[in-house]
Every structure is written in C-alpha cells, then in structure tokens.
PDB file of C-alpha atoms and ligand atoms in Angstrom:
ATOM      1  CA  MET A1101      85.809  70.117  90.878  1.00 93.00           C
ATOM      2  CA  LYS A1102      84.042  73.439  90.764  1.00 96.00           C
ATOM      3  CA  ILE A1103      85.292  76.133  93.105  1.00 98.00           C
ATOM      4  CA  GLY A1104      83.476  79.475  93.489  1.00 98.00           C
ATOM      5  CA  PHE A1105      85.130  82.774  94.358  1.00 98.00           C
ATOM      6  CA  TYR A1106      83.202  85.893  95.207  1.00 98.00           C
ATOM      7  CA  ASP A1107      84.056  89.546  95.842  1.00 98.00           C
ATOM      8  CA  SER A1108      82.745  92.995  94.972  1.00 98.00           C
ATOM      9  CA  GLY A1109      85.492  93.234  92.359  1.00 96.00           C
ATOM     10  CA  LEU A1110      89.231  93.027  91.834  1.00 98.00           C
ATOM     11  CA  GLY A1111      90.343  92.182  95.387  1.00 98.00           C
ATOM     12  CA  GLY A1112      89.152  88.610  95.064  1.00 98.00           C
ATOM     13  CA  ILE A1113      90.916  88.347  91.671  1.00 98.00           C
ATOM     14  CA  LYS A1114      94.198  89.024  93.496  1.00 98.00           C
ATOM     15  CA  THR A1115      93.289  86.419  96.147  1.00 98.00           C
ATOM     16  CA  LEU A1116      92.583  83.927  93.363  1.00 98.00           C
ATOM     17  CA  LYS A1117      95.885  84.736  91.613  1.00 97.00           C
ATOM     18  CA  ASP A1118      97.886  84.220  94.806  1.00 97.00           C
ATOM     19  CA  ILE A1119      96.161  80.847  95.400  1.00 98.00           C
ATOM     20  CA  ILE A1120      96.778  79.766  91.786  1.00 97.00           C
ATOM     21  CA  ASP A1121     100.451  80.531  92.450  1.00 96.00           C
ATOM     22  CA  MET A1122     100.214  78.116  95.398  1.00 97.00           C
ATOM     23  CA  GLY A1123      98.971  75.318  93.133  1.00 96.00           C
ATOM     24  CA  LEU A1124      95.171  75.724  92.674  1.00 96.00           C
ATOM     25  CA  LYS A1125      94.136  74.014  89.427  1.00 94.00           C
ATOM     26  CA  GLU A1126      90.379  73.488  89.367  1.00 95.00           C
ATOM     27  CA  GLU A1127      87.373  74.715  87.397  1.00 96.00           C
ATOM     28  CA  ILE A1128      86.862  78.146  88.930  1.00 98.00           C
ATOM     29  CA  TYR A1129      83.833  80.376  88.818  1.00 98.00           C
ATOM     30  CA  PHE A1130      84.646  83.907  89.895  1.00 98.00           C
ATOM     31  CA  LEU A1131      81.724  86.189  90.641  1.00 98.00           C
ATOM     32  CA  ALA A1132      82.613  89.893  90.664  1.00 98.00           C
ATOM     33  CA  ASP A1133      79.731  91.968  91.925  1.00 98.00           C
ATOM     34  CA  GLU A1134      80.775  95.244  90.369  1.00 97.00           C
ATOM     35  CA  LYS A1135      77.158  96.387  90.117  1.00 97.00           C
ATOM     36  CA  ASN A1136      77.132  96.778  93.897  1.00 97.00           C
ATOM     37  CA  LYS A1137      80.720  97.894  94.574  1.00 97.00           C
ATOM     38  CA  PRO A1138      81.978  99.264  96.868  1.00 97.00           C
ATOM     39  CA  TYR A1139      80.605  97.192  99.724  1.00 98.00           C
ATOM     40  CA  GLY A1140      82.536  99.035 102.457  1.00 97.00           C
ATOM     41  CA  THR A1141      80.267 102.093 102.467  1.00 96.00           C
ATOM     42  CA  LYS A1142      76.960 100.150 102.432  1.00 98.00           C
ATOM     43  CA  THR A1143      74.987  99.138 105.512  1.00 98.00           C
ATOM     44  CA  PRO A1144      75.804  95.681 106.954  1.00 98.00           C
ATOM     45  CA  GLU A1145      72.229  94.581 106.168  1.00 98.00           C
ATOM     46  CA  GLU A1146      72.650  95.557 102.476  1.00 98.00           C
ATOM     47  CA  VAL A1147      75.976  93.705 102.214  1.00 98.00           C
ATOM     48  CA  LYS A1148      74.488  90.624 103.862  1.00 98.00           C
ATOM     49  CA  LYS A1149      71.535  90.505 101.450  1.00 98.00           C
ATOM     50  CA  ILE A1150      73.846  90.959  98.438  1.00 98.00           C
ATOM     51  CA  ALA A1151      76.293  88.316  99.692  1.00 98.00           C
ATOM     52  CA  ILE A1152      73.536  85.707 100.086  1.00 98.00           C
ATOM     53  CA  ALA A1153      72.206  86.415  96.570  1.00 98.00           C
ATOM     54  CA  ASN A1154      75.694  86.096  95.049  1.00 98.00           C
ATOM     55  CA  VAL A1155      76.697  82.926  96.861  1.00 98.00           C
ATOM     56  CA  GLN A1156      73.382  81.454  95.759  1.00 98.00           C
ATOM     57  CA  LYS A1157      74.465  81.984  92.131  1.00 97.00           C
ATOM     58  CA  LEU A1158      77.710  80.073  92.740  1.00 98.00           C
ATOM     59  CA  VAL A1159      75.825  77.254  94.468  1.00 98.00           C
ATOM     60  CA  ASP A1160      73.426  77.110  91.471  1.00 97.00           C
ATOM     61  CA  LEU A1161      76.424  76.780  89.162  1.00 96.00           C
ATOM     62  CA  GLY A1162      77.421  73.638  91.102  1.00 95.00           C
ATOM     63  CA  CYS A1163      80.341  74.967  93.147  1.00 97.00           C
ATOM     64  CA  GLU A1164      81.281  72.511  95.912  1.00 96.00           C
ATOM     65  CA  ILE A1165      83.429  75.025  97.792  1.00 98.00           C
ATOM     66  CA  VAL A1166      82.930  78.773  97.815  1.00 98.00           C
ATOM     67  CA  VAL A1167      85.586  81.264  98.875  1.00 98.00           C
ATOM     68  CA  VAL A1168      84.119  84.545 100.062  1.00 98.00           C
ATOM     69  CA  ALA A1169      87.196  86.512  98.969  1.00 98.00           C
ATOM     70  CA  CYS A1170      85.952  89.643 100.664  1.00 98.00           C
ATOM     71  CA  ASN A1171      86.477  90.689 104.249  1.00 98.00           C
ATOM     72  CA  THR A1172      83.446  92.965 104.227  1.00 98.00           C
ATOM     73  CA  ALA A1173      81.028  90.240 103.094  1.00 98.00           C
ATOM     74  CA  THR A1174      82.656  87.740 105.473  1.00 98.00           C
ATOM     75  CA  SER A1175      82.339  90.157 108.346  1.00 98.00           C
ATOM     76  CA  VAL A1176      78.557  90.477 108.085  1.00 98.00           C
ATOM     77  CA  ALA A1177      77.364  87.333 106.283  1.00 98.00           C
ATOM     78  CA  ILE A1178      79.612  84.326 106.883  1.00 98.00           C
ATOM     79  CA  LYS A1179      77.495  82.864 109.692  1.00 98.00           C
ATOM     80  CA  ASP A1180      74.276  83.109 107.669  1.00 98.00           C
ATOM     81  CA  LEU A1181      75.978  81.769 104.555  1.00 98.00           C
ATOM     82  CA  ARG A1182      77.303  78.704 106.389  1.00 98.00           C
ATOM     83  CA  GLU A1183      73.873  78.028 107.893  1.00 98.00           C
ATOM     84  CA  LYS A1184      72.015  78.486 104.624  1.00 98.00           C
ATOM     85  CA  TYR A1185      74.449  76.488 102.446  1.00 98.00           C
ATOM     86  CA  SER A1186      75.472  73.783 104.879  1.00 97.00           C
ATOM     87  CA  GLN A1187      75.737  71.255 101.998  1.00 95.00           C
ATOM     88  CA  ILE A1188      78.933  72.953 100.720  1.00 96.00           C
ATOM     89  CA  LYS A1189      82.099  74.330 102.313  1.00 97.00           C
ATOM     90  CA  ILE A1190      82.300  78.095 102.624  1.00 98.00           C
ATOM     91  CA  ILE A1191      85.670  79.699 103.290  1.00 98.00           C
ATOM     92  CA  GLY A1192      85.716  83.232 104.652  1.00 98.00           C
ATOM     93  CA  THR A1193      88.341  85.960 104.789  1.00 97.00           C
ATOM     94  CA  GLU A1194      89.280  87.801 107.930  1.00 93.00           C
ATOM     95  CA  PRO A1195      92.100  90.207 108.810  1.00 95.00           C
ATOM     96  CA  ALA A1196      95.262  88.225 109.732  1.00 95.00           C
ATOM     97  CA  VAL A1197      95.274  89.679 113.269  1.00 96.00           C
ATOM     98  CA  LYS A1198      96.094  86.314 114.899  1.00 94.00           C
ATOM     99  CA  LEU A1199      99.256  85.975 112.881  1.00 92.00           C
ATOM    100  CA  ALA A1200     100.547  89.381 113.943  1.00 94.00           C
ATOM    101  CA  VAL A1201      99.570  88.978 117.621  1.00 94.00           C
ATOM    102  CA  LYS A1202     101.378  85.612 117.723  1.00 91.00           C
ATOM    103  CA  GLU A1203     104.649  87.357 116.967  1.00 90.00           C
ATOM    104  CA  HIS A1204     104.540  88.967 120.434  1.00 78.00           C
ATOM    105  CA  THR A1205     106.296  92.232 119.737  1.00 85.00           C
ATOM    106  CA  ASN A1206     105.709  95.114 122.165  1.00 92.00           C
ATOM    107  CA  LYS A1207     104.765  97.401 119.268  1.00 96.00           C
ATOM    108  CA  LYS A1208     101.316  98.191 117.897  1.00 97.00           C
ATOM    109  CA  ILE A1209      99.409  96.618 115.025  1.00 97.00           C
ATOM    110  CA  LEU A1210      97.500  98.692 112.487  1.00 98.00           C
ATOM    111  CA  VAL A1211      94.607  97.024 110.675  1.00 98.00           C
ATOM    112  CA  ILE A1212      93.357  98.741 107.526  1.00 98.00           C
ATOM    113  CA  ALA A1213      89.994  97.666 106.175  1.00 98.00           C
ATOM    114  CA  THR A1214      86.654  98.962 104.914  1.00 98.00           C
ATOM    115  CA  THR A1215      84.221 100.873 107.151  1.00 98.00           C
ATOM    116  CA  VAL A1216      81.917  97.843 107.454  1.00 98.00           C
ATOM    117  CA  THR A1217      84.770  95.552 108.507  1.00 98.00           C
ATOM    118  CA  VAL A1218      86.274  98.053 110.945  1.00 98.00           C
ATOM    119  CA  HIS A1219      82.941  98.618 112.696  1.00 98.00           C
ATOM    120  CA  GLY A1220      81.811  94.994 112.425  1.00 97.00           C
ATOM    121  CA  GLU A1221      81.217  92.862 115.492  1.00 97.00           C
ATOM    122  CA  LYS A1222      83.238  90.001 114.009  1.00 97.00           C
ATOM    123  CA  LEU A1223      86.558  91.846 114.016  1.00 98.00           C
ATOM    124  CA  HIS A1224      85.975  93.249 117.529  1.00 97.00           C
ATOM    125  CA  LYS A1225      85.175  89.745 118.829  1.00 97.00           C
ATOM    126  CA  LEU A1226      88.372  88.423 117.241  1.00 97.00           C
ATOM    127  CA  ILE A1227      90.477  91.154 118.824  1.00 97.00           C
ATOM    128  CA  ASN A1228      88.833  90.559 122.235  1.00 97.00           C
ATOM    129  CA  SER A1229      89.401  86.843 121.987  1.00 97.00           C
ATOM    130  CA  LEU A1230      93.121  87.510 121.512  1.00 96.00           C
ATOM    131  CA  ASP A1231      93.122  89.952 124.383  1.00 95.00           C
ATOM    132  CA  ALA A1232      94.734  92.446 122.008  1.00 94.00           C
ATOM    133  CA  GLU A1233      92.532  95.564 122.328  1.00 94.00           C
ATOM    134  CA  GLU A1234      95.424  97.699 123.538  1.00 94.00           C
ATOM    135  CA  LYS A1235      97.803  96.695 120.764  1.00 95.00           C
ATOM    136  CA  ILE A1236      95.493  97.057 117.802  1.00 97.00           C
ATOM    137  CA  GLU A1237      94.374 100.160 115.966  1.00 97.00           C
ATOM    138  CA  LEU A1238      91.772 100.129 113.222  1.00 98.00           C
ATOM    139  CA  LEU A1239      91.702 102.410 110.183  1.00 97.00           C
ATOM    140  CA  ALA A1240      88.886 102.467 107.624  1.00 97.00           C
ATOM    141  CA  THR A1241      90.017 103.471 104.124  1.00 95.00           C
ATOM    142  CA  ASP A1242      87.239 103.001 101.565  1.00 96.00           C
ATOM    143  CA  ASN A1243      88.846 105.352  99.027  1.00 96.00           C
ATOM    144  CA  LEU A1244      91.742 102.935  98.569  1.00 97.00           C
ATOM    145  CA  VAL A1245      89.274 100.416  97.158  1.00 97.00           C
ATOM    146  CA  LYS A1246      88.247 103.017  94.534  1.00 95.00           C
ATOM    147  CA  LEU A1247      91.865 103.762  93.572  1.00 96.00           C
ATOM    148  CA  VAL A1248      92.655 100.066  93.201  1.00 96.00           C
ATOM    149  CA  GLU A1249      89.577  99.581  90.983  1.00 95.00           C
ATOM    150  CA  ASP A1250      90.521 102.476  88.689  1.00 95.00           C
ATOM    151  CA  GLU A1251      90.994 101.514  85.040  1.00 94.00           C
ATOM    152  CA  ASN A1252      94.241 103.539  84.937  1.00 95.00           C
ATOM    153  CA  PHE A1253      95.640 102.132  88.149  1.00 95.00           C
ATOM    154  CA  ALA A1254      98.960 101.225  86.499  1.00 93.00           C
ATOM    155  CA  ASN A1255      99.503 104.824  85.373  1.00 95.00           C
ATOM    156  CA  ASN A1256      98.209 106.364  88.601  1.00 95.00           C
ATOM    157  CA  GLN A1257     100.949 105.062  90.884  1.00 97.00           C
ATOM    158  CA  LYS A1258     101.951 108.543  92.054  1.00 97.00           C
ATOM    159  CA  GLU A1259      98.396 109.320  93.155  1.00 96.00           C
ATOM    160  CA  VAL A1260      98.049 105.910  94.841  1.00 97.00           C
ATOM    161  CA  ASN A1261     101.313 106.367  96.765  1.00 98.00           C
ATOM    162  CA  LYS A1262     100.330 109.853  97.821  1.00 97.00           C
ATOM    163  CA  TYR A1263      96.999 108.611  99.077  1.00 97.00           C
ATOM    164  CA  ILE A1264      98.672 105.849 101.129  1.00 98.00           C
ATOM    165  CA  PHE A1265     101.315 108.248 102.423  1.00 97.00           C
ATOM    166  CA  ASP A1266      98.628 110.723 103.543  1.00 97.00           C
ATOM    167  CA  PHE A1267      96.468 108.222 105.395  1.00 95.00           C
ATOM    168  CA  LEU A1268      99.494 106.875 107.261  1.00 97.00           C
ATOM    169  CA  LYS A1269     100.759 110.355 108.123  1.00 96.00           C
ATOM    170  CA  PRO A1270      98.923 110.713 111.456  1.00 96.00           C
ATOM    171  CA  TYR A1271     100.561 107.514 112.739  1.00 97.00           C
ATOM    172  CA  ASN A1272     103.959 107.463 114.439  1.00 97.00           C
ATOM    173  CA  LEU A1273     105.161 104.487 112.398  1.00 97.00           C
ATOM    174  CA  LYS A1274     108.047 103.796 114.763  1.00 97.00           C
ATOM    175  CA  GLU A1275     105.465 102.475 117.233  1.00 97.00           C
ATOM    176  CA  TYR A1276     104.120  99.796 114.850  1.00 97.00           C
ATOM    177  CA  SER A1277     105.338  96.276 114.083  1.00 97.00           C
ATOM    178  CA  HIS A1278     102.654  95.232 111.564  1.00 97.00           C
ATOM    179  CA  ILE A1279     100.146  96.629 109.103  1.00 98.00           C
ATOM    180  CA  ILE A1280      97.421  94.152 108.367  1.00 98.00           C
ATOM    181  CA  LEU A1281      95.592  94.369 105.062  1.00 98.00           C
ATOM    182  CA  GLY A1282      92.023  93.630 106.134  1.00 98.00           C
ATOM    183  CA  CYS A1283      90.423  94.101 102.719  1.00 98.00           C
ATOM    184  CA  THR A1284      91.205  91.817  99.773  1.00 98.00           C
ATOM    185  CA  HIS A1285      91.669  94.826  97.484  1.00 98.00           C
ATOM    186  CA  PHE A1286      94.691  95.989  99.472  1.00 98.00           C
ATOM    187  CA  PRO A1287      97.189  93.222  98.599  1.00 98.00           C
ATOM    188  CA  ILE A1288      97.112  94.801  95.117  1.00 98.00           C
ATOM    189  CA  VAL A1289      98.924  97.762  96.717  1.00 98.00           C
ATOM    190  CA  LYS A1290     100.943  95.741  99.209  1.00 98.00           C
ATOM    191  CA  GLU A1291     104.239  96.659  97.530  1.00 97.00           C
ATOM    192  CA  ASN A1292     103.295 100.345  97.511  1.00 98.00           C
ATOM    193  CA  ILE A1293     102.590 100.208 101.261  1.00 98.00           C
ATOM    194  CA  GLN A1294     105.717  98.177 101.958  1.00 98.00           C
ATOM    195  CA  GLU A1295     107.860 100.734 100.120  1.00 97.00           C
ATOM    196  CA  ILE A1296     106.357 103.625 102.109  1.00 97.00           C
ATOM    197  CA  VAL A1297     106.992 101.971 105.514  1.00 97.00           C
ATOM    198  CA  LYS A1298     110.274 100.216 104.674  1.00 95.00           C
ATOM    199  CA  ASP A1299     112.414 102.351 107.002  1.00 96.00           C
ATOM    200  CA  TYR A1300     110.366 101.343 110.040  1.00 96.00           C
ATOM    201  CA  GLY A1301     110.800  97.541 109.867  1.00 95.00           C
ATOM    202  CA  ILE A1302     107.017  97.143 109.650  1.00 97.00           C
ATOM    203  CA  LYS A1303     105.676  93.840 108.312  1.00 97.00           C
ATOM    204  CA  VAL A1304     102.779  94.259 105.885  1.00 98.00           C
ATOM    205  CA  ILE A1305     100.643  91.135 105.919  1.00 97.00           C
ATOM    206  CA  ASP A1306      97.557  89.860 104.159  1.00 97.00           C
ATOM    207  CA  GLY A1307      95.511  86.704 104.567  1.00 96.00           C
ATOM    208  CA  ASN A1308      95.831  85.245 101.075  1.00 97.00           C
ATOM    209  CA  GLU A1309      98.326  82.515 102.000  1.00 97.00           C
ATOM    210  CA  GLY A1310      96.110  81.400 104.882  1.00 96.00           C
ATOM    211  CA  ILE A1311      93.020  81.264 102.650  1.00 98.00           C
ATOM    212  CA  GLY A1312      95.035  79.374 100.039  1.00 98.00           C
ATOM    213  CA  LYS A1313      96.223  76.711 102.514  1.00 98.00           C
ATOM    214  CA  ASN A1314      92.694  76.319 103.859  1.00 98.00           C
ATOM    215  CA  LEU A1315      91.227  75.940 100.339  1.00 98.00           C
ATOM    216  CA  LEU A1316      93.848  73.487  99.087  1.00 98.00           C
ATOM    217  CA  ASN A1317      93.356  71.337 102.220  1.00 97.00           C
ATOM    218  CA  LYS A1318      89.585  71.360 101.766  1.00 97.00           C
ATOM    219  CA  ILE A1319      89.947  70.326  98.095  1.00 96.00           C
ATOM    220  CA  SER A1320      92.184  67.373  98.944  1.00 95.00           C
ATOM    221  CA  GLU A1321      89.842  66.295 101.828  1.00 95.00           C
ATOM    222  CA  TYR A1322      86.893  66.509  99.427  1.00 93.00           C
ATOM    223  CA  LYS A1323      88.649  64.382  96.835  1.00 91.00           C
ATOM    224  CA  LYS A1324      89.644  61.793  99.422  1.00 91.00           C
ATOM    225  CA  THR A1325      86.108  61.416 100.749  1.00 90.00           C
ATOM    226  CA  ASN A1326      84.423  61.479  97.336  1.00 85.00           C
ATOM    227  CA  VAL A1327      86.615  59.063  95.398  1.00 82.00           C
ATOM    228  CA  GLU A1328      83.588  57.670  93.577  1.00 82.00           C
ATOM    229  CA  ILE A1329      82.890  61.023  91.876  1.00 79.00           C
ATOM    230  CA  LYS A1330      84.736  61.211  88.559  1.00 79.00           C
ATOM    231  CA  ASP A1331      86.232  64.700  88.268  1.00 77.00           C
ATOM    232  CA  GLU A1332      86.359  65.705  84.630  1.00 76.00           C
ATOM    233  CA  SER A1333      86.807  69.415  85.153  1.00 78.00           C
ATOM    234  CA  LYS A1334      89.925  71.106  83.905  1.00 87.00           C
ATOM    235  CA  PHE A1335      91.763  74.212  85.012  1.00 94.00           C
ATOM    236  CA  GLN A1336      89.767  77.212  83.850  1.00 95.00           C
ATOM    237  CA  ILE A1337      88.717  80.518  85.323  1.00 97.00           C
ATOM    238  CA  LYS A1338      85.213  81.546  84.330  1.00 97.00           C
ATOM    239  CA  ILE A1339      84.552  85.131  85.319  1.00 97.00           C
ATOM    240  CA  ILE A1340      81.072  86.567  85.732  1.00 97.00           C
ATOM    241  CA  ASN A1341      80.631  90.247  86.468  1.00 97.00           C
ATOM    242  CA  THR A1342      77.261  91.628  87.570  1.00 96.00           C
ATOM    243  CA  ALA A1343      78.165  94.832  85.658  1.00 96.00           C
ATOM    244  CA  PRO A1344      80.581  93.753  82.894  1.00 94.00           C
ATOM    245  CA  SER A1345      83.051  96.348  81.628  1.00 94.00           C
ATOM    246  CA  LYS A1346      86.169  96.585  79.494  1.00 93.00           C
ATOM    247  CA  ALA A1347      87.923  98.309  82.398  1.00 94.00           C
ATOM    248  CA  PHE A1348      87.306  95.306  84.683  1.00 95.00           C
ATOM    249  CA  GLU A1349      88.601  92.899  82.005  1.00 94.00           C
ATOM    250  CA  LYS A1350      91.717  94.987  81.511  1.00 94.00           C
ATOM    251  CA  ARG A1351      92.477  95.169  85.239  1.00 96.00           C
ATOM    252  CA  THR A1352      91.687  91.477  85.729  1.00 96.00           C
ATOM    253  CA  ASN A1353      94.144  90.533  82.978  1.00 93.00           C
ATOM    254  CA  GLU A1354      96.750  92.757  84.583  1.00 93.00           C
ATOM    255  CA  ILE A1355      96.314  90.998  87.938  1.00 95.00           C
ATOM    256  CA  LEU A1356      96.169  87.491  86.436  1.00 94.00           C
ATOM    257  CA  GLN A1357      99.239  88.248  84.309  1.00 87.00           C
ATOM    258  CA  LYS A1358     101.267  85.361  82.952  1.00 81.00           C
ATOM    259  CA  LEU A1359      98.299  82.966  83.085  1.00 87.00           C
ATOM    260  CA  PRO A1360      97.586  81.550  79.610  1.00 87.00           C
ATOM    261  CA  LYS A1361      94.725  83.482  77.994  1.00 85.00           C
ATOM    262  CA  GLU A1362      92.921  80.229  77.065  1.00 89.00           C
ATOM    263  CA  ASN A1363      92.444  79.539  80.781  1.00 91.00           C
ATOM    264  CA  ILE A1364      90.510  82.778  81.351  1.00 92.00           C
ATOM    265  CA  LEU A1365      86.941  83.208  80.118  1.00 92.00           C
ATOM    266  CA  PHE A1366      84.731  86.231  80.677  1.00 92.00           C
ATOM    267  CA  LEU A1367      81.121  84.988  80.721  1.00 90.00           C
ATOM    268  CA  GLU A1368      77.846  86.834  80.286  1.00 78.00           C
ATOM    269  CA  ASN A1369      76.234  88.064  83.490  1.00 73.00           C
ATOM    270  CA  ILE A1370      73.728  85.664  85.068  1.00 70.00           C
ATOM    271  CA  SER A1371      70.614  86.913  86.828  1.00 63.00           C
TER     272      SER A1371
HETATM  273  N1  DGL B  18      87.288  93.427  98.764  1.00 84.77           N
HETATM  274  C1  DGL B  18      86.377  93.735  99.773  1.00 84.77           C
HETATM  275  C2  DGL B  18      86.935  93.422 101.155  1.00 84.77           C
HETATM  276  O1  DGL B  18      87.788  92.555 101.290  1.00 84.77           O
HETATM  277  C3  DGL B  18      85.598  94.996  99.805  1.00 84.77           C
HETATM  278  C4  DGL B  18      85.810  96.119  98.871  1.00 84.77           C
HETATM  279  C5  DGL B  18      84.557  96.968  98.760  1.00 84.77           C
HETATM  280  O2  DGL B  18      84.391  97.913  99.565  1.00 84.77           O
HETATM  281  O3  DGL B  18      83.752  96.664  97.887  1.00 84.77           O
HETATM  282  O4  DGL B  18      86.542  93.974 102.140  1.00 84.77           O
END
C-alpha cells in the first residue's frame, strides 16, 4: 500500500529511517518541502496553509495513510488535515511529553522544539492535560534545524556540539530527568545531545518509536479490513522535494544509510 510521509526536510527522513528499522516495508512517498523550510519561524497560518497543500499532493498520489513527520505542521494543522482528509488516516507527531511525565521523577523535563511548536496551543493543552506545567520547561531552537540541514553536517560536528552546549548552558542540568526532542530534525543530533548530558543521567527521548508503532498498527488494521484489495506495491521510497538539490540528496542518503540504493528514488517535483 502507499504510505505518505511529509516534513519540511530531513527530520522526516530520519523518522522514516527509524520506522523502516522497525519493519516498515511499503511503497512510500516522501514529500520534503524544502522550498518552504524552515517552518519553525513562519506564522502558524502560513504553516497551516503549506501543510494542507502538501498533504493534498500525497492524497492525490493515492496514499492511504499519511504521516505528518513534523511537529510544527502537526501543531498547527493536524485538526484541519484530519477533517479535510477524513477518507484516509493521518498520523501526527507530537513531543513525547506523556512518556516522560509517566516516569514520575521529581526532576524537571526540558522540551526542545521550534518556535511555532513551543508557542502552539496544542503543546500547552497537552501539558495542562497532564497537569505538568510546573515540571516542564520549553526551549525554542530554530537554528538547530538549520545546522542539521547543512550539506556539510558530517564535517561540522564541532560546531553542532558547540551550539548544543551553548543553548543548554543556562540550564542547571542536575535538575532535569529528561530532554524531549519536540522537532523531528533533532533525533539526527540525539547522540550529540546525549553525549553532552551524559554525566547528569538525563534521558533524551524522541517520538519516532511511538509514531512507528502507530503506523505499523494502522497498516495491519487496514490490510485486515481491506482483504479484497490486491496489494501489488513493493518496498520503495519515492522522494519528492519542492526545491530539489544535490545537498538534500547527499544528506538523505547519509540518513538512509545501508538501505539498498535501488529502493530509493528521487523524483521530479510535482506542482
Ligand atoms: N521537522 C519539523 C518539526 O518537527 C520542523 C523543522 C522546520 O522548522 O522546518 O518541527
């Protein structure tokens, strides 16, 4: 079956890679909206409009399930997307706050995300519903998205580590039990963050496993209830970028490493 993935860029590629490692083997359309990146510094209205236009493209391609592999787009558009495309399943991405709160430590939880997500009503509602306002601190770091997207990311590790070190500096890390990666770009630097906080026993968590479980369940439910539909699709990742570039292809191949090249296809942009 056809599964759509959508993000402003490389973050969703990492989400996809983690879910492939969990067993995803379908015909995948990945829409990277690099023309409009970064989303985190746009207005919520702009992000919502862009998200609807992009999910429409995946629906037009015949995707039966779409994963909005972007916290920022989920934050402002998931409700509208589910209303508008009620004929398909839409899976969103939200900071794994519940998971951290469930662990009941008496320490604090730091959520790092984009400006739109940090100020969005959705995250504040989630925190209120968990009665966790006192425990949780929010930090917007849009520049980290830029660093992760950089063509020379692999050679810029010193600069990336320094940036992470500097933004964590104002925090007394002894007081924290978890850092939650509330932007899908940040799992790409999860190990960098983990290394920097390793002496404090802080758990760094992202939502990719949760999204993966949700998606794999939805796929098996779909197949059980649609046994009459013959599924002839084979495992392939078809990547569409709204602003194609060699840099994006290089970074995508780095993130999808070890996957056979014949499974990855970079398509022309579609309007
Ligand atoms: N990957 C996206 C997220 O999860 C946003 C990155 C951007 O600012 O474009 O929030």
